[in-house]
PDB file of C-alpha atoms in Angstrom:
ATOM      1  CA  MET A   9      -8.110 -19.821  -2.640  1.00  0.00           C
ATOM      2  CA  LYS A  10      -9.982 -19.742  -5.936  1.00  0.00           C
ATOM      3  CA  SER A  11     -13.957 -19.309  -5.730  1.00  0.00           C
ATOM      4  CA  VAL A  12     -15.996 -21.962  -7.685  1.00  0.00           C
ATOM      5  CA  PHE A  13     -18.923 -21.282  -9.269  1.00  0.00           C
ATOM      6  CA  PRO A  14     -22.520 -23.119  -9.999  1.00  0.00           C
ATOM      7  CA  TYR A  15     -21.951 -22.816 -13.403  1.00  0.00           C
ATOM      8  CA  PRO A  16     -19.767 -22.960 -16.447  1.00  0.00           C
ATOM      9  CA  THR A  17     -16.464 -20.288 -16.266  1.00  0.00           C
ATOM     10  CA  LEU A  18     -13.520 -19.408 -18.160  1.00  0.00           C
ATOM     11  CA  PHE A  19     -10.908 -21.923 -17.677  1.00  0.00           C
ATOM     12  CA  GLY A  20      -8.275 -19.706 -20.002  1.00  0.00           C
ATOM     13  CA  ASP A  21      -5.979 -16.168 -18.848  1.00  0.00           C
ATOM     14  CA  VAL A  22      -8.004 -12.931 -18.710  1.00  0.00           C
ATOM     15  CA  ASP A  23      -5.518 -10.237 -19.208  1.00  0.00           C
ATOM     16  CA  LEU A  24      -5.641  -6.387 -19.190  1.00  0.00           C
ATOM     17  CA  ASP A  25      -3.321  -3.690 -20.284  1.00  0.00           C
ATOM     18  CA  VAL A  26      -2.795  -0.564 -19.461  1.00  0.00           C
ATOM     19  CA  LEU A  27      -1.841   1.480 -23.025  1.00  0.00           C
ATOM     20  CA  SER A  28      -1.641   5.473 -22.075  1.00  0.00           C
ATOM     21  CA  VAL A  29      -2.733   7.055 -19.213  1.00  0.00           C
ATOM     22  CA  THR A  30      -3.804  10.680 -19.880  1.00  0.00           C
ATOM     23  CA  VAL A  31      -4.101  13.813 -17.454  1.00  0.00           C
ATOM     24  CA  ASP A  32      -6.998  16.903 -17.664  1.00  0.00           C
ATOM     25  CA  GLY A  33      -7.183  15.494 -21.739  1.00  0.00           C
ATOM     26  CA  THR A  34      -3.510  16.906 -22.369  1.00  0.00           C
ATOM     27  CA  SER A  35      -0.389  14.074 -23.578  1.00  0.00           C
ATOM     28  CA  PRO A  36      -0.140  10.595 -22.300  1.00  0.00           C
ATOM     29  CA  LEU A  37       1.983  10.371 -18.851  1.00  0.00           C
ATOM     30  CA  PRO A  38       5.525   9.462 -19.607  1.00  0.00           C
ATOM     31  CA  TYR A  39       6.154   5.640 -19.553  1.00  0.00           C
ATOM     32  CA  SER A  40       8.395   6.017 -16.325  1.00  0.00           C
ATOM     33  CA  HIS A  41       4.774   6.355 -14.715  1.00  0.00           C
ATOM     34  CA  VAL A  42       3.433   3.316 -16.093  1.00  0.00           C
ATOM     35  CA  SER A  43       4.846  -0.377 -15.801  1.00  0.00           C
ATOM     36  CA  LYS A  44       3.830  -3.167 -17.209  1.00  0.00           C
ATOM     37  CA  SER A  45       5.852  -5.691 -15.076  1.00  0.00           C
ATOM     38  CA  GLU A  46       4.575  -4.178 -11.909  1.00  0.00           C
ATOM     39  CA  ARG A  47       1.332  -3.978 -13.079  1.00  0.00           C
ATOM     40  CA  THR A  48       1.283  -0.181 -11.681  1.00  0.00           C
ATOM     41  CA  VAL A  49       0.620   3.429 -12.861  1.00  0.00           C
ATOM     42  CA  ALA A  50       2.024   6.565 -10.808  1.00  0.00           C
ATOM     43  CA  LEU A  51       0.299  10.032 -10.799  1.00  0.00           C
ATOM     44  CA  HIS A  52       1.815  11.826  -8.341  1.00  0.00           C
ATOM     45  CA  ARG A  53       4.123  14.610  -9.908  1.00  0.00           C
ATOM     46  CA  SER A  54       2.675  13.699 -13.404  1.00  0.00           C
ATOM     47  CA  GLY A  55       2.850  17.256 -14.788  1.00  0.00           C
ATOM     48  CA  ARG A  56       0.432  18.707 -13.136  1.00  0.00           C
ATOM     49  CA  GLU A  57       0.210  19.349  -9.130  1.00  0.00           C
ATOM     50  CA  ASN A  58      -3.570  19.677  -9.212  1.00  0.00           C
ATOM     51  CA  TRP A  59      -5.183  17.678 -11.866  1.00  0.00           C
ATOM     52  CA  GLU A  60      -8.421  16.251 -12.156  1.00  0.00           C
ATOM     53  CA  HIS A  61      -9.548  13.511 -14.072  1.00  0.00           C
ATOM     54  CA  CYS A  62      -7.201  10.841 -15.479  1.00  0.00           C
ATOM     55  CA  SER A  63      -8.005   8.492 -17.900  1.00  0.00           C
ATOM     56  CA  LEU A  64      -6.605   4.654 -18.334  1.00  0.00           C
ATOM     57  CA  ARG A  65      -6.651   3.409 -21.879  1.00  0.00           C
ATOM     58  CA  LEU A  66      -7.267  -0.298 -21.866  1.00  0.00           C
ATOM     59  CA  GLN A  67      -6.930  -3.817 -23.940  1.00  0.00           C
ATOM     60  CA  ALA A  68      -8.476  -6.668 -22.882  1.00  0.00           C
ATOM     61  CA  THR A  69      -7.433 -10.111 -24.126  1.00  0.00           C
ATOM     62  CA  LEU A  70      -9.793 -13.372 -23.437  1.00  0.00           C
ATOM     63  CA  PRO A  71      -9.484 -17.323 -24.607  1.00  0.00           C
ATOM     64  CA  GLU A  72     -11.513 -16.213 -27.891  1.00  0.00           C
ATOM     65  CA  PRO A  73     -12.138 -19.864 -28.808  1.00  0.00           C
ATOM     66  CA  GLU A  74     -13.556 -20.978 -25.227  1.00  0.00           C
ATOM     67  CA  ILE A  75     -15.695 -18.360 -25.020  1.00  0.00           C
ATOM     68  CA  ALA A  76     -17.047 -19.020 -29.151  1.00  0.00           C
ATOM     69  CA  GLU A  77     -17.422 -23.073 -28.105  1.00  0.00           C
ATOM     70  CA  GLY A  78     -19.027 -22.397 -24.842  1.00  0.00           C
ATOM     71  CA  ARG A  79     -22.352 -22.233 -23.344  1.00  0.00           C
ATOM     72  CA  TRP A  80     -22.576 -17.950 -22.596  1.00  0.00           C
ATOM     73  CA  LYS A  81     -24.167 -15.481 -24.169  1.00  0.00           C
ATOM     74  CA  ASP A  82     -24.024 -11.784 -24.335  1.00  0.00           C
ATOM     75  CA  VAL A  83     -20.251 -11.688 -22.808  1.00  0.00           C
ATOM     76  CA  VAL A  84     -19.882  -8.056 -21.598  1.00  0.00           C
ATOM     77  CA  CYS A  85     -16.212  -7.595 -20.189  1.00  0.00           C
ATOM     78  CA  LEU A  86     -16.257  -4.786 -17.296  1.00  0.00           C
ATOM     79  CA  ALA A  87     -12.947  -2.205 -16.491  1.00  0.00           C
ATOM     80  CA  VAL A  88     -14.186  -1.821 -12.385  1.00  0.00           C
ATOM     81  CA  LEU A  89     -11.908   0.672 -10.751  1.00  0.00           C
ATOM     82  CA  THR A  90     -11.888   0.654  -6.951  1.00  0.00           C
ATOM     83  CA  GLU A  91     -10.346   2.002  -3.562  1.00  0.00           C
ATOM     84  CA  LYS A  92     -11.610   0.710  -0.316  1.00  0.00           C
ATOM     85  CA  ALA A  93     -10.396   3.532   1.285  1.00  0.00           C
ATOM     86  CA  THR A  94     -12.889   5.509  -0.131  1.00  0.00           C
ATOM     87  CA  ASN A  95     -15.328   2.828  -0.517  1.00  0.00           C
ATOM     88  CA  THR A  96     -15.448   4.024  -4.759  1.00  0.00           C
ATOM     89  CA  ARG A  97     -15.988   1.949  -7.890  1.00  0.00           C
ATOM     90  CA  THR A  98     -16.340   2.703 -11.006  1.00  0.00           C
ATOM     91  CA  SER A  99     -16.080   0.821 -14.403  1.00  0.00           C
ATOM     92  CA  ALA A 100     -16.346   0.808 -17.746  1.00  0.00           C
ATOM     93  CA  ARG A 101     -17.896  -1.264 -20.411  1.00  0.00           C
ATOM     94  CA  LEU A 102     -15.277  -2.425 -23.224  1.00  0.00           C
ATOM     95  CA  THR A 103     -15.970  -3.147 -26.589  1.00  0.00           C
ATOM     96  CA  ARG A 104     -14.288  -5.671 -28.977  1.00  0.00           C
ATOM     97  CA  ALA A 105     -12.182  -5.153 -31.644  1.00  0.00           C
ATOM     98  CA  ALA A 106     -12.078  -7.241 -35.107  1.00  0.00           C
ATOM     99  CA  ASP A 107      -8.422  -8.680 -34.212  1.00  0.00           C
ATOM    100  CA  GLY A 108     -10.572  -9.855 -31.346  1.00  0.00           C
ATOM    101  CA  THR A 109      -9.129  -7.874 -28.567  1.00  0.00           C
ATOM    102  CA  TRP A 110     -11.217  -5.967 -26.446  1.00  0.00           C
ATOM    103  CA  GLY A 111     -11.092  -2.269 -26.003  1.00  0.00           C
ATOM    104  CA  GLY A 112     -11.861   0.900 -23.959  1.00  0.00           C
ATOM    105  CA  SER A 113     -11.195   3.247 -20.535  1.00  0.00           C
ATOM    106  CA  VAL A 114     -11.651   4.238 -17.826  1.00  0.00           C
ATOM    107  CA  GLU A 115     -12.173   7.348 -15.723  1.00  0.00           C
ATOM    108  CA  LEU A 116     -10.598   8.444 -12.754  1.00  0.00           C
ATOM    109  CA  HIS A 117     -11.750  11.515 -10.963  1.00  0.00           C
ATOM    110  CA  ARG A 118      -9.555  12.486  -7.924  1.00  0.00           C
ATOM    111  CA  SER A 119     -11.682  14.171  -6.117  1.00  0.00           C
ATOM    112  CA  ARG A 120     -13.035  10.604  -5.445  1.00  0.00           C
ATOM    113  CA  HIS A 121      -9.748   9.260  -4.311  1.00  0.00           C
ATOM    114  CA  LEU A 122      -7.473   9.562  -1.696  1.00  0.00           C
ATOM    115  CA  ASP A 123      -3.727   6.745  -1.952  1.00  0.00           C
ATOM    116  CA  ARG A 124      -4.026   3.687  -4.155  1.00  0.00           C
ATOM    117  CA  ALA A 125      -6.788   2.612  -6.360  1.00  0.00           C
ATOM    118  CA  THR A 126      -7.456  -1.039  -7.685  1.00  0.00           C
ATOM    119  CA  LEU A 127      -7.399  -1.769 -11.668  1.00  0.00           C
ATOM    120  CA  GLY A 128      -9.399  -5.280 -12.328  1.00  0.00           C
ATOM    121  CA  LEU A 129     -11.202  -6.901 -15.298  1.00  0.00           C
ATOM    122  CA  THR A 130     -14.408  -8.618 -14.989  1.00  0.00           C
ATOM    123  CA  VAL A 131     -16.212 -10.516 -17.813  1.00  0.00           C
ATOM    124  CA  VAL A 132     -19.535 -11.452 -17.649  1.00  0.00           C
ATOM    125  CA  ALA A 133     -21.710 -13.140 -19.705  1.00  0.00           C
ATOM    126  CA  THR A 134     -25.530 -14.527 -19.607  1.00  0.00           C
ATOM    127  CA  CYS A 135     -25.275 -18.248 -18.525  1.00  0.00           C
ATOM    128  CA  ASP A 136     -28.222 -20.948 -18.046  1.00  0.00           C
ATOM    129  CA  GLY A 137     -31.018 -18.614 -18.480  1.00  0.00           C
ATOM    130  CA  VAL A 138     -29.488 -16.466 -16.441  1.00  0.00           C
ATOM    131  CA  ARG A 139     -28.206 -12.672 -17.358  1.00  0.00           C
ATOM    132  CA  GLY A 140     -25.108 -11.155 -15.565  1.00  0.00           C
ATOM    133  CA  ARG A 141     -23.255 -13.994 -14.288  1.00  0.00           C
ATOM    134  CA  ALA A 142     -18.725 -13.805 -13.390  1.00  0.00           C
ATOM    135  CA  ILE A 143     -17.389 -16.273 -15.698  1.00  0.00           C
ATOM    136  CA  GLY A 144     -13.343 -14.760 -15.636  1.00  0.00           C
ATOM    137  CA  ALA A 145     -11.902 -12.927 -14.340  1.00  0.00           C
ATOM    138  CA  THR A 146      -7.881 -11.102 -14.236  1.00  0.00           C
ATOM    139  CA  ALA A 147      -5.943 -12.937 -11.765  1.00  0.00           C
ATOM    140  CA  GLU A 148      -3.830 -10.169 -11.022  1.00  0.00           C
ATOM    141  CA  ASP A 149      -4.957  -6.441 -11.270  1.00  0.00           C
ATOM    142  CA  TRP A 150      -3.989  -3.064 -11.536  1.00  0.00           C
ATOM    143  CA  TYR A 151      -2.463  -0.346  -8.881  1.00  0.00           C
ATOM    144  CA  VAL A 152      -3.624   3.244 -10.079  1.00  0.00           C
ATOM    145  CA  ASP A 153      -1.042   4.854  -7.230  1.00  0.00           C
ATOM    146  CA  LEU A 154      -1.736   8.472  -6.564  1.00  0.00           C
ATOM    147  CA  ARG A 155       1.207   9.214  -4.058  1.00  0.00           C
ATOM    148  CA  ARG A 156       3.775   7.933  -6.130  1.00  0.00           C
ATOM    149  CA  THR A 157       6.288   9.090  -8.434  1.00  0.00           C
ATOM    150  CA  THR A 158       7.766   5.484  -9.339  1.00  0.00           C
ATOM    151  CA  PRO A 159       5.171   2.696 -10.841  1.00  0.00           C
ATOM    152  CA  VAL A 160       6.017   0.544  -7.580  1.00  0.00           C
ATOM    153  CA  ARG A 161       3.834  -2.756  -6.645  1.00  0.00           C
ATOM    154  CA  ARG A 162       4.904  -3.852  -3.453  1.00  0.00           C
ATOM    155  CA  ARG A 163       5.093  -0.912  -0.846  1.00  0.00           C
ATOM    156  CA  GLU A 164       7.297  -1.240   2.106  1.00  0.00           C
ATOM    157  CA  ILE A 165       3.909  -0.495   4.446  1.00  0.00           C
ATOM    158  CA  GLU A 166       0.079  -0.059   3.906  1.00  0.00           C
ATOM    159  CA  ILE A 167      -1.593   3.027   5.535  1.00  0.00           C
ATOM    160  CA  VAL A 168      -5.197   2.201   5.865  1.00  0.00           C
ATOM    161  CA  GLU A 169      -7.654   4.899   6.850  1.00  0.00           C
ATOM    162  CA  ALA A 170     -10.021   2.941   9.225  1.00  0.00           C
ATOM    163  CA  ASP A 171     -13.072   3.466  11.821  1.00  0.00           C
ATOM    164  CA  PHE A 172     -11.560   1.689  14.421  1.00  0.00           C
ATOM    165  CA  ARG A 173     -15.733   2.086  16.794  1.00  0.00           C
ATOM    166  CA  GLU A 174     -18.045   1.351  14.207  1.00  0.00           C
ATOM    167  CA  GLY A 175     -16.070   0.370  10.913  1.00  0.00           C
ATOM    168  CA  PRO A 176     -16.534  -3.516   9.281  1.00  0.00           C
ATOM    169  CA  GLU A 177     -13.172  -4.040  10.787  1.00  0.00           C
ATOM    170  CA  GLU A 178     -13.942  -5.468  14.079  1.00  0.00           C
ATOM    171  CA  TRP A 179     -11.271  -6.637  15.527  1.00  0.00           C
ATOM    172  CA  LEU A 180      -9.682  -3.100  15.726  1.00  0.00           C
ATOM    173  CA  ARG A 181     -12.675  -2.173  18.126  1.00  0.00           C
ATOM    174  CA  PRO A 182     -10.501  -2.391  21.080  1.00  0.00           C
ATOM    175  CA  TYR A 183      -8.004  -0.547  20.112  1.00  0.00           C
ATOM    176  CA  LYS A 184     -10.699   2.598  19.691  1.00  0.00           C
ATOM    177  CA  ASP A 185      -8.749   5.411  21.221  1.00  0.00           C
ATOM    178  CA  SER A 186      -6.249   4.821  19.834  1.00  0.00           C
ATOM    179  CA  PRO A 187      -5.410   7.426  16.884  1.00  0.00           C
ATOM    180  CA  TRP A 188      -3.368   5.134  14.914  1.00  0.00           C
ATOM    181  CA  ILE A 189      -1.641   1.544  15.701  1.00  0.00           C
ATOM    182  CA  VAL A 190       0.144  -0.153  13.529  1.00  0.00           C
ATOM    183  CA  ASP A 191      -0.192  -4.474  12.478  1.00  0.00           C
ATOM    184  CA  THR A 192       3.053  -6.355  11.236  1.00  0.00           C
ATOM    185  CA  THR A 193       0.900  -9.992  11.282  1.00  0.00           C
ATOM    186  CA  GLY A 194       0.700  -9.869   7.334  1.00  0.00           C
ATOM    187  CA  GLU A 195       2.765  -9.723   4.512  1.00  0.00           C
ATOM    188  CA  VAL A 196       3.027  -6.258   4.152  1.00  0.00           C
ATOM    189  CA  PRO A 197       2.854  -4.485   7.271  1.00  0.00           C
ATOM    190  CA  THR A 198       0.310  -1.849   7.644  1.00  0.00           C
ATOM    191  CA  VAL A 199      -0.576   1.480   9.441  1.00  0.00           C
ATOM    192  CA  TYR A 200      -4.723   2.081  10.755  1.00  0.00           C
ATOM    193  CA  LEU A 201      -5.183   5.442  11.106  1.00  0.00           C
ATOM    194  CA  ASN A 202      -8.589   5.716  12.936  1.00  0.00           C
ATOM    195  CA  THR A 203     -10.640   8.255  11.812  1.00  0.00           C
ATOM    196  CA  ALA A 204     -12.946   8.170  14.534  1.00  0.00           C
ATOM    197  CA  SER A 205     -10.207   9.094  16.896  1.00  0.00           C
ATOM    198  CA  VAL A 206      -8.959  12.706  16.787  1.00  0.00           C
ATOM    199  CA  ASP A 207     -11.260  14.729  14.691  1.00  0.00           C
ATOM    200  CA  GLY A 208      -9.606  16.006  11.510  1.00  0.00           C
ATOM    201  CA  LEU A 209      -5.633  14.469  12.325  1.00  0.00           C
ATOM    202  CA  VAL A 210      -5.867  12.211   8.964  1.00  0.00           C
ATOM    203  CA  ASP A 211      -7.300  14.853   6.951  1.00  0.00           C
ATOM    204  CA  MET A 212      -4.197  17.022   8.813  1.00  0.00           C
ATOM    205  CA  LEU A 213      -1.756  14.619   7.867  1.00  0.00           C
ATOM    206  CA  GLY A 214      -3.212  13.424   4.317  1.00  0.00           C
ATOM    207  CA  ARG A 215      -2.526  17.168   2.817  1.00  0.00           C
ATOM    208  CA  SER A 216       0.592  19.522   1.832  1.00  0.00           C
ATOM    209  CA  GLY A 217       1.243  22.901   2.837  1.00  0.00           C
ATOM    210  CA  GLY A 218      -0.441  24.755   5.510  1.00  0.00           C
ATOM    211  CA  GLY A 219       0.732  27.148   8.007  1.00  0.00           C
ATOM    212  CA  PRO A 220       3.870  26.708   9.952  1.00  0.00           C
ATOM    213  CA  ALA A 221       2.528  25.323  13.214  1.00  0.00           C
ATOM    214  CA  GLU A 222      -0.091  22.659  10.779  1.00  0.00           C
ATOM    215  CA  LYS A 223       3.481  22.192   8.932  1.00  0.00           C
ATOM    216  CA  LEU A 224       5.442  21.112  13.124  1.00  0.00           C
ATOM    217  CA  LEU A 225       1.982  18.953  13.644  1.00  0.00           C
ATOM    218  CA  ARG A 226       2.003  16.557  10.401  1.00  0.00           C
ATOM    219  CA  ASP A 227       5.888  16.562  10.913  1.00  0.00           C
ATOM    220  CA  VAL A 228       6.593  15.026  13.897  1.00  0.00           C
ATOM    221  CA  THR A 229       3.085  13.129  13.525  1.00  0.00           C
ATOM    222  CA  SER A 230       4.191  11.208  10.740  1.00  0.00           C
ATOM    223  CA  SER A 231       7.483  11.155  12.453  1.00  0.00           C
ATOM    224  CA  HIS A 232       6.176   9.194  15.442  1.00  0.00           C
ATOM    225  CA  ILE A 233       3.834   7.006  13.803  1.00  0.00           C
ATOM    226  CA  ALA A 234       6.945   5.925  11.365  1.00  0.00           C
ATOM    227  CA  GLN A 235       9.246   5.235  14.781  1.00  0.00           C
ATOM    228  CA  ASP A 236       6.196   3.579  16.175  1.00  0.00           C
ATOM    229  CA  ALA A 237       6.025   1.079  12.868  1.00  0.00           C
ATOM    230  CA  TRP A 238       9.796   0.690  12.445  1.00  0.00           C
ATOM    231  CA  THR A 239       9.615  -0.401  15.471  1.00  0.00           C
ATOM    232  CA  ALA A 240       7.036  -3.040  15.629  1.00  0.00           C
ATOM    233  CA  MET A 241       8.100  -4.482  12.504  1.00  0.00           C
ATOM    234  CA  PHE A 242      12.038  -4.404  14.094  1.00  0.00           C
ATOM    235  CA  HIS A 243       9.942  -6.950  16.908  1.00  0.00           C
ATOM    236  CA  THR A 244       8.161  -9.082  14.679  1.00  0.00           C
ATOM    237  CA  ALA A 245      11.368 -10.018  12.602  1.00  0.00           C
ATOM    238  CA  VAL A 246      13.007 -10.902  15.335  1.00  0.00           C
ATOM    239  CA  SER A 247      10.850 -12.902  16.880  1.00  0.00           C
ATOM    240  CA  ALA A 248      10.396 -14.614  13.746  1.00  0.00           C
ATOM    241  CA  LEU A 249      13.807 -16.140  14.096  1.00  0.00           C
ATOM    242  CA  ASP A 250      14.629 -19.529  13.256  1.00  0.00           C
ATOM    243  CA  VAL A 251      17.737 -21.304  14.419  1.00  0.00           C
ATOM    244  CA  ASP A 252      20.229 -24.185  12.482  1.00  0.00           C
ATOM    245  CA  GLU A 253      20.935 -27.489  14.144  1.00  0.00           C
ATOM    246  CA  ASP A 254      23.855 -25.480  15.335  1.00  0.00           C
ATOM    247  CA  GLY A 255      21.844 -22.894  17.267  1.00  0.00           C
ATOM    248  CA  THR A 256      23.089 -20.268  14.874  1.00  0.00           C
ATOM    249  CA  PRO A 257      19.943 -18.001  14.048  1.00  0.00           C
ATOM    250  CA  LEU A 258      18.824 -17.852  10.529  1.00  0.00           C
ATOM    251  CA  MET A 259      18.299 -14.293   8.468  1.00  0.00           C
ATOM    252  CA  PRO A 260      14.162 -14.533   7.819  1.00  0.00           C
ATOM    253  CA  THR A 261      12.756 -13.566   4.418  1.00  0.00           C
ATOM    254  CA  GLY A 262      11.232 -10.457   2.690  1.00  0.00           C
ATOM    255  CA  TRP A 263      10.176  -7.100   4.887  1.00  0.00           C
ATOM    256  CA  ARG A 264      11.152  -8.789   8.016  1.00  0.00           C
ATOM    257  CA  GLU A 265      15.072  -9.329   6.423  1.00  0.00           C
ATOM    258  CA  SER A 266      15.118  -5.845   5.172  1.00  0.00           C
ATOM    259  CA  VAL A 267      14.625  -4.202   8.305  1.00  0.00           C
ATOM    260  CA  LEU A 268      16.821  -6.213  10.550  1.00  0.00           C
ATOM    261  CA  ARG A 269      19.756  -5.072   7.771  1.00  0.00           C
ATOM    262  CA  MET A 270      18.455  -1.457   8.134  1.00  0.00           C
ATOM    263  CA  MET A 271      18.160  -1.365  12.107  1.00  0.00           C
ATOM    264  CA  LEU A 272      20.811  -3.806  13.878  1.00  0.00           C
ATOM    265  CA  PRO A 273      23.947  -1.688  13.228  1.00  0.00           C
ATOM    266  CA  ASP A 274      22.188   1.258  14.912  1.00  0.00           C
ATOM    267  CA  VAL A 275      20.440  -1.322  17.906  1.00  0.00           C
ATOM    268  CA  LEU A 276      23.854  -3.347  17.832  1.00  0.00           C
ATOM    269  CA  PRO A 277      26.323  -0.805  16.665  1.00  0.00           C
ATOM    270  CA  GLY A 278      30.211  -2.491  15.488  1.00  0.00           C
ATOM    271  CA  ARG A 279      28.913  -6.086  14.999  1.00  0.00           C
ATOM    272  CA  GLN A 280      28.820  -8.211  12.154  1.00  0.00           C
ATOM    273  CA  LEU A 281      25.065  -9.205  10.894  1.00  0.00           C
ATOM    274  CA  THR A 282      25.618 -13.236  11.970  1.00  0.00           C
ATOM    275  CA  ASP A 283      27.428 -11.983  15.169  1.00  0.00           C
ATOM    276  CA  ALA A 284      24.095  -9.050  15.881  1.00  0.00           C
ATOM    277  CA  LEU A 285      21.879 -12.253  15.407  1.00  0.00           C
ATOM    278  CA  TYR A 286      23.121 -14.542  17.746  1.00  0.00           C
ATOM    279  CA  ASP A 287      23.182 -11.421  20.261  1.00  0.00           C
ATOM    280  CA  ILE A 288      19.338 -10.655  19.556  1.00  0.00           C
ATOM    281  CA  GLU A 289      18.124 -14.204  19.662  1.00  0.00           C
ATOM    282  CA  GLU A 290      20.318 -15.560  22.839  1.00  0.00           C
ATOM    283  CA  ARG A 291      19.042 -11.956  24.550  1.00  0.00           C
ATOM    284  CA  ARG A 292      15.480 -12.980  23.523  1.00  0.00           C
ATOM    285  CA  ALA A 293      15.627 -17.042  24.383  1.00  0.00           C
ATOM    286  CA  LYS A 294      17.287 -16.027  28.004  1.00  0.00           C
ATOM    287  CA  GLY A 295      16.023 -12.544  28.877  1.00  0.00           C
ATOM    288  CA  PHE A 296      19.417 -11.531  30.066  1.00  0.00           C
ATOM    289  CA  GLY A 297      19.939  -7.915  28.837  1.00  0.00           C
ATOM    290  CA  TRP A 298      16.654  -7.849  27.091  1.00  0.00           C
ATOM    291  CA  ALA A 299      14.941  -4.739  28.724  1.00  0.00           C
ATOM    292  CA  GLU A 300      18.501  -2.629  28.366  1.00  0.00           C
ATOM    293  CA  LEU A 301      18.494  -3.378  24.776  1.00  0.00           C
ATOM    294  CA  GLN A 302      14.898  -1.129  24.481  1.00  0.00           C
ATOM    295  CA  THR A 303      16.793   1.917  24.368  1.00  0.00           C
ATOM    296  CA  ALA A 304      18.928   1.557  21.634  1.00  0.00           C
ATOM    297  CA  VAL A 305      16.174  -0.415  19.212  1.00  0.00           C
ATOM    298  CA  GLN A 306      14.345   2.951  19.786  1.00  0.00           C
ATOM    299  CA  TYR A 307      17.079   5.374  19.266  1.00  0.00           C
ATOM    300  CA  ALA A 308      17.134   2.614  15.683  1.00  0.00           C
ATOM    301  CA  ALA A 309      14.030   4.098  14.728  1.00  0.00           C
ATOM    302  CA  GLY A 310      14.039   7.351  15.520  1.00  0.00           C
ATOM    303  CA  ARG A 311      16.727   7.341  13.305  1.00  0.00           C
ATOM    304  CA  ARG A 312      14.573   5.585   9.766  1.00  0.00           C
ATOM    305  CA  SER A 313      11.709   7.511  10.514  1.00  0.00           C
ATOM    306  CA  GLN A 314      14.474  10.684  10.783  1.00  0.00           C
ATOM    307  CA  ILE A 315      12.143  12.440  13.705  1.00  0.00           C
ATOM    308  CA  THR A 316      15.080  14.672  14.973  1.00  0.00           C
ATOM    309  CA  LYS A 317      15.332  15.830  11.312  1.00  0.00           C
ATOM    310  CA  ARG A 318      11.797  16.950  10.582  1.00  0.00           C
ATOM    311  CA  LEU A 319      11.605  18.225  14.224  1.00  0.00           C
ATOM    312  CA  THR A 320      14.597  20.699  13.929  1.00  0.00           C
ATOM    313  CA  ASN A 321      13.362  21.803   9.972  1.00  0.00           C
ATOM    314  CA  ALA A 322       9.438  22.125  12.276  1.00  0.00           C
ATOM    315  CA  VAL A 323      10.644  24.092  14.612  1.00  0.00           C
ATOM    316  CA  ARG A 324      12.898  26.344  12.597  1.00  0.00           C
ATOM    317  CA  SER A 325      10.133  26.634  10.327  1.00  0.00           C
ATOM    318  CA  VAL A 326       7.666  28.021  13.493  1.00  0.00           C
ATOM    319  CA  ASP A 327       9.978  30.353  14.536  1.00  0.00           C
ATOM    320  CA  ALA A 328      10.981  32.134  11.381  1.00  0.00           C
ATOM    321  CA  ALA A 329       7.488  32.511  10.989  1.00  0.00           C
ATOM    322  CA  GLU A 330       7.419  34.388  14.227  1.00  0.00           C
ATOM    323  CA  ARG A 331      10.223  36.472  13.961  1.00  0.00           C
ATOM    324  CA  SER A 332       8.921  37.680  10.316  1.00  0.00           C
ATOM    325  CA  GLY A 333       5.352  38.425  11.434  1.00  0.00           C
ATOM    326  CA  SER A 334       7.372  40.297  14.335  1.00  0.00           C
ATOM    327  CA  ARG A 335       8.605  42.773  12.252  1.00  0.00           C
TER     328      ARG A 335
END
C-alpha cells in the first residue's frame, strides 16, 4: 500500500545505483559481488576475512524537471542504510552534480551489522514552509549481504533474531520458552531465533571456528533448526495444494513448489511427481496413512538438512581432538 501525504510528493521515479564497493580502502570489489539486476551486494569472502568497514559509492537519479517546477525548496538526497537485526541506521547526504545526478558514498561498519542491511534513498525538502518533509523514495531498495558470496536478492529462507519475551513482536510471546520457531505464513519462510531463551545460543550460531565441542554444538543445532524448517515448509506446501475440476492436485508456486519437488522423491520414492501429489492429497484429505507418512517426511527433512553428515563430521572432530590431547 502506498502512503498518502498531506502535501505534494514526487510522481516520477527515484532511482539509486551502487557504482562500486571498496573494503577497508582497498581496490573495488569484483563485479561478481555487485549485481545491479538483483540490486544486491555480497560482502562474504570479499578478499579479506577480517575486514572492518566498506564504502559504497552511490549515484541517484531524480525527476529533475518535476523538482524544478514543484513547490519544494532545499531538496536533499539521503542514502539510508539500515538493519533491523541490530537496529542500526546510517545515513549519508548525496550532492548534486552538473549533469543532474546525485552522488556520494555511505559507510558500512562491520561491527554494527550482523546479517543483511537494506540500502534505500529518501528525498526530503522544505514544503509549504515545513522543513524535512519526505517527498520521494526508491521504490525498490538494495540489499547488502554480509553472509553471502553471490549477490542474490531473494533468499530461500530468512533468519531473524528476536526477543520472544520482551521484543516488539507480541505474537512471539506465547513461544517465549522456545529457542526458535519457524514461520511459513509469509512470502519467504522465516526462522525466528529467540535471543531471550538459551543464553549465548544465538551468538554461538553466528560465530565461526571455536573448539571441537563448540563446533559440534553449532552443527547439531543448525541441523536441528534446518530439519524443523524443512518439515514445516513441507506441511505448509501440502496444505496449499489446490485441485482442478477432475480432482487432480495442482502444484503450488514459489518456494512451496521448490520444497515439494525436492522432498517428494524421498517422502514417496519411486513415484512420478503427479502420482506423488495425488497420493499426498488423498492421504491428507481422508486421513488414511497420513500419520504413517510422517516418518518419511522426517527422513526427507533430515536429508535436506544434512543432519547425518554434519553430526558424523562433528563427532569425528571431537574424537580426533580427544585422541591428540591424550597423547
